[in-house]
Amino acid sequence: EIWSDVVCPWCYIGKHRFERALAELDGDPAVDVTYRAFQLDPTAAPGLTEPVATSYARKFGGPEQAQIMIDRVTSVAEDDGLELRLDRALRANTLLAHRLIWRAGQPGWPVSQAVVQDRLMRAYFHDGLNVGDPDVLAECATEIGLDRNEVLAFLDSDEGRDAVADEIAEAAELGITAVPTFVIDRAWSVPGAQDAATFVQVLRKIGEKRAAGDGDA
């Protein structure tokens, strides 16, 4: 289970590093991945946006500190093959985005959570789109093979609201205060955007422990 937010740059970096680890493992051990909701800024007003530089300046102690943070994370992302355009990113409330990701994890949708999350993160970090806008989310959904009208109808309903709220509350119950956080079998927790080699090592070790436990049983 991966707790993350679509406007978190370290979550974007961590997602791609984790996926590289899964590709290297090639199914041994098998890993089932579920994305869980976390909001970096739950107070962000629905329907409104602001430049991410403004948000960072308020959070990190002024424009200079914000730019240092932006330059650092942009450089790290570039080394991982990701282009971040935080100069045009728009901070927004992410509840609707989390509901769409949650829906992708339910039976009957042809697109996985990972694909939905990746498109929404690109929308935010690269395209400068408002990921709190239902029309933007629906347009992104059509690009990955979903039906625009079905997505809009879903976002206009109450479906998934309680489930997403429960995931956010569960993060607090588990002591998760920063993302990304990778929780494995509800027994191990890996915080932060670790490099792919670390994820490979951790997952192999846990896979070996589970196999040994099955053998003992």
Coordinates of C-alpha atoms in Angstrom, one line a residue:
E1 CA 0.0 0.0 0.0
I2 CA 1.4 3.3 -1.1
W3 CA 0.2 6.4 0.7
S4 CA 0.9 9.4 -1.6
D5 CA -0.5 12.7 -3.0
V6 CA -0.6 13.7 -6.6
V7 CA 1.0 17.1 -5.9
C8 CA 3.9 15.6 -3.9
P9 CA 7.1 15.7 -6.0
W10 CA 8.8 13.0 -3.9
C11 CA 5.8 10.8 -4.4
Y12 CA 6.2 11.2 -8.2
I13 CA 9.9 10.3 -7.9
G14 CA 9.2 7.5 -5.5
K15 CA 6.5 6.0 -7.7
H16 CA 8.9 5.7 -10.6
R17 CA 11.7 4.3 -8.5
F18 CA 9.4 1.7 -7.0
E19 CA 8.1 0.7 -10.4
R20 CA 11.7 0.3 -11.6
A21 CA 12.2 -2.0 -8.6
L22 CA 9.1 -4.0 -9.5
A23 CA 10.4 -4.4 -13.1
E24 CA 13.8 -5.6 -11.8
L25 CA 12.1 -8.1 -9.5
D26 CA 10.0 -9.4 -12.5
G27 CA 7.3 -11.0 -10.2
D28 CA 9.7 -12.6 -7.7
P29 CA 8.3 -12.0 -5.2
A30 CA 4.9 -11.1 -6.5
V31 CA 3.8 -7.6 -5.3
D32 CA 0.2 -6.4 -5.2
V33 CA 0.1 -2.6 -5.1
T34 CA -2.7 -0.4 -3.9
Y35 CA -2.5 3.4 -3.8
R36 CA -3.9 5.2 -0.7
A37 CA -5.0 8.8 -0.3
F38 CA -3.0 11.4 1.6
Q39 CA -3.4 15.2 1.4
L40 CA -0.4 17.4 1.8
D41 CA -2.7 20.4 2.1
P42 CA -6.2 19.4 3.2
T43 CA -7.0 23.0 3.8
A44 CA -6.7 23.9 0.0
A45 CA -10.0 25.4 -1.1
P46 CA -11.9 23.2 -3.6
G47 CA -12.1 25.0 -7.0
L48 CA -9.2 27.4 -6.3
T49 CA -5.6 27.2 -7.4
E50 CA -2.3 29.1 -6.7
P51 CA 1.2 28.8 -8.2
V52 CA 3.1 26.1 -6.4
A53 CA 5.9 28.6 -5.8
T54 CA 3.5 30.7 -3.8
S55 CA 2.5 27.7 -1.7
Y56 CA 6.1 26.6 -1.2
A57 CA 7.1 30.2 -0.1
R58 CA 4.4 30.1 2.5
K59 CA 5.4 26.6 3.7
F60 CA 9.2 26.9 3.6
G61 CA 9.8 30.4 4.8
G62 CA 9.8 32.7 1.8
P63 CA 10.5 32.8 -2.0
E64 CA 14.3 32.1 -1.7
Q65 CA 13.8 28.9 0.4
A66 CA 11.0 27.9 -1.9
Q67 CA 13.2 28.2 -5.0
I68 CA 16.0 26.2 -3.3
M69 CA 13.5 23.4 -2.7
I70 CA 12.2 23.6 -6.2
D71 CA 15.6 23.5 -7.8
R72 CA 16.7 20.6 -5.6
V73 CA 13.7 18.4 -6.3
T74 CA 13.7 19.3 -10.0
S75 CA 17.3 18.2 -10.2
V76 CA 16.7 14.9 -8.5
A77 CA 13.7 14.2 -10.7
E78 CA 15.8 15.0 -13.8
D79 CA 18.3 12.4 -12.7
D80 CA 15.4 9.9 -12.6
G81 CA 14.3 10.8 -16.1
L82 CA 11.3 13.0 -15.0
E83 CA 10.8 16.6 -16.1
L84 CA 9.2 18.7 -13.4
R85 CA 7.8 22.1 -14.5
L86 CA 7.1 23.5 -11.1
D87 CA 7.3 27.0 -12.6
R88 CA 3.8 26.4 -14.0
A89 CA 2.4 23.8 -11.5
L90 CA -0.9 24.9 -9.8
R91 CA -1.5 23.7 -6.2
A92 CA -5.1 22.5 -5.8
N93 CA -7.3 20.5 -3.5
T94 CA -6.6 16.8 -4.4
L95 CA -9.8 15.1 -3.1
L96 CA -11.3 14.6 -6.5
A97 CA -8.1 13.2 -7.9
H98 CA -7.9 10.8 -5.0
R99 CA -11.4 9.6 -5.6
L100 CA -10.6 8.9 -9.3
I101 CA -7.5 6.9 -8.2
W102 CA -9.6 5.0 -5.7
R103 CA -12.2 4.2 -8.4
A104 CA -9.5 2.8 -10.6
G105 CA -8.7 0.3 -7.8
Q106 CA -12.3 -1.1 -7.8
P107 CA -13.5 -3.9 -10.0
G108 CA -14.7 -3.0 -13.4
W109 CA -12.4 -0.3 -14.5
P110 CA -10.0 -1.1 -17.4
V111 CA -7.2 1.2 -16.2
S112 CA -5.1 0.6 -13.1
Q113 CA -4.5 3.0 -10.2
A114 CA -0.9 3.3 -11.3
V115 CA -1.8 4.5 -14.7
V116 CA -4.4 7.0 -13.4
Q117 CA -2.0 8.3 -10.8
D118 CA 0.8 8.7 -13.3
R119 CA -1.3 10.7 -15.7
L120 CA -2.6 13.0 -12.9
M121 CA 0.9 13.5 -11.6
R122 CA 2.1 14.4 -15.1
A123 CA -0.9 16.8 -15.4
Y124 CA 0.3 18.6 -12.3
F125 CA 4.1 18.4 -12.5
H126 CA 4.5 18.8 -16.3
D127 CA 1.4 20.1 -17.9
G128 CA 0.5 22.9 -15.5
L129 CA -3.1 21.6 -15.2
N130 CA -5.6 22.1 -12.4
V131 CA -5.9 18.6 -10.9
G132 CA -8.8 19.8 -8.7
D133 CA -11.0 20.5 -11.7
P134 CA -13.4 17.7 -12.8
D135 CA -13.2 18.7 -16.4
V136 CA -9.4 18.4 -16.3
L137 CA -9.6 15.1 -14.6
A138 CA -12.1 13.8 -17.2
E139 CA -9.9 15.0 -20.0
C140 CA -6.9 13.2 -18.5
A141 CA -9.0 10.1 -18.1
T142 CA -10.0 10.1 -21.8
E143 CA -6.3 10.1 -22.7
I144 CA -5.7 6.9 -20.9
G145 CA -8.8 5.1 -22.3
L146 CA -11.6 6.0 -19.9
D147 CA -15.0 7.4 -20.9
R148 CA -15.2 11.2 -20.2
N149 CA -18.9 11.2 -19.3
E150 CA -18.6 8.2 -17.0
V151 CA -15.7 9.9 -15.2
L152 CA -17.7 13.2 -14.9
A153 CA -20.7 11.4 -13.6
F154 CA -18.6 9.5 -11.0
L155 CA -16.9 12.8 -9.8
D156 CA -20.3 14.4 -9.5
S157 CA -21.6 11.6 -7.3
D158 CA -20.8 10.7 -3.7
E159 CA -19.1 7.4 -4.6
G160 CA -15.7 7.0 -3.1
R161 CA -16.0 10.0 -0.8
D162 CA -16.1 8.0 2.4
A163 CA -13.5 5.5 1.2
V164 CA -11.0 8.3 0.5
A165 CA -11.8 9.9 3.8
D166 CA -11.2 6.6 5.5
E167 CA -7.8 6.2 3.8
I168 CA -6.7 9.6 4.9
A169 CA -7.8 8.9 8.4
E170 CA -6.1 5.5 8.3
A171 CA -2.8 7.2 7.5
A172 CA -3.0 9.1 10.7
E173 CA -3.9 6.0 12.6
L174 CA -0.8 4.3 11.2
G175 CA 1.4 7.2 12.2
I176 CA 2.0 8.3 8.6
T177 CA 2.9 12.0 8.6
A178 CA 4.8 12.3 5.4
V179 CA 4.6 10.8 1.9
P180 CA 5.4 8.7 0.1
T181 CA 5.1 5.9 2.6
F182 CA 5.2 2.3 1.5
V183 CA 3.5 -0.1 3.8
I184 CA 4.1 -3.8 3.2
D185 CA 1.8 -6.5 4.7
R186 CA 0.8 -3.9 7.4
A187 CA 4.0 -5.1 9.1
W188 CA 6.8 -3.1 7.5
S189 CA 7.0 0.6 6.5
V190 CA 9.4 2.2 4.1
P191 CA 9.3 6.0 4.2
G192 CA 10.4 8.3 1.4
A193 CA 11.5 8.1 -2.2
Q194 CA 14.1 5.4 -1.7
D195 CA 16.2 4.4 -4.7
A196 CA 15.1 1.4 -6.7
A197 CA 17.9 -0.8 -5.3
T198 CA 16.7 -0.2 -1.8
F199 CA 13.1 -1.2 -2.8
V200 CA 14.4 -4.4 -4.4
Q201 CA 16.4 -5.3 -1.4
V202 CA 13.5 -4.7 1.0
L203 CA 11.0 -6.6 -1.1
R204 CA 13.3 -9.5 -1.6
K205 CA 14.0 -9.8 2.1
I206 CA 10.3 -9.7 3.0
G207 CA 9.6 -12.2 0.3
E208 CA 12.2 -14.5 1.7
K209 CA 10.7 -14.1 5.2
R210 CA 7.2 -14.9 4.0
A211 CA 8.4 -17.9 2.1
A212 CA 10.3 -19.2 5.2
G213 CA 7.2 -18.7 7.2
D214 CA 5.0 -20.6 4.8
G215 CA 7.6 -23.4 4.8
D216 CA 7.5 -23.6 8.6
A217 CA 3.7 -23.7 8.6

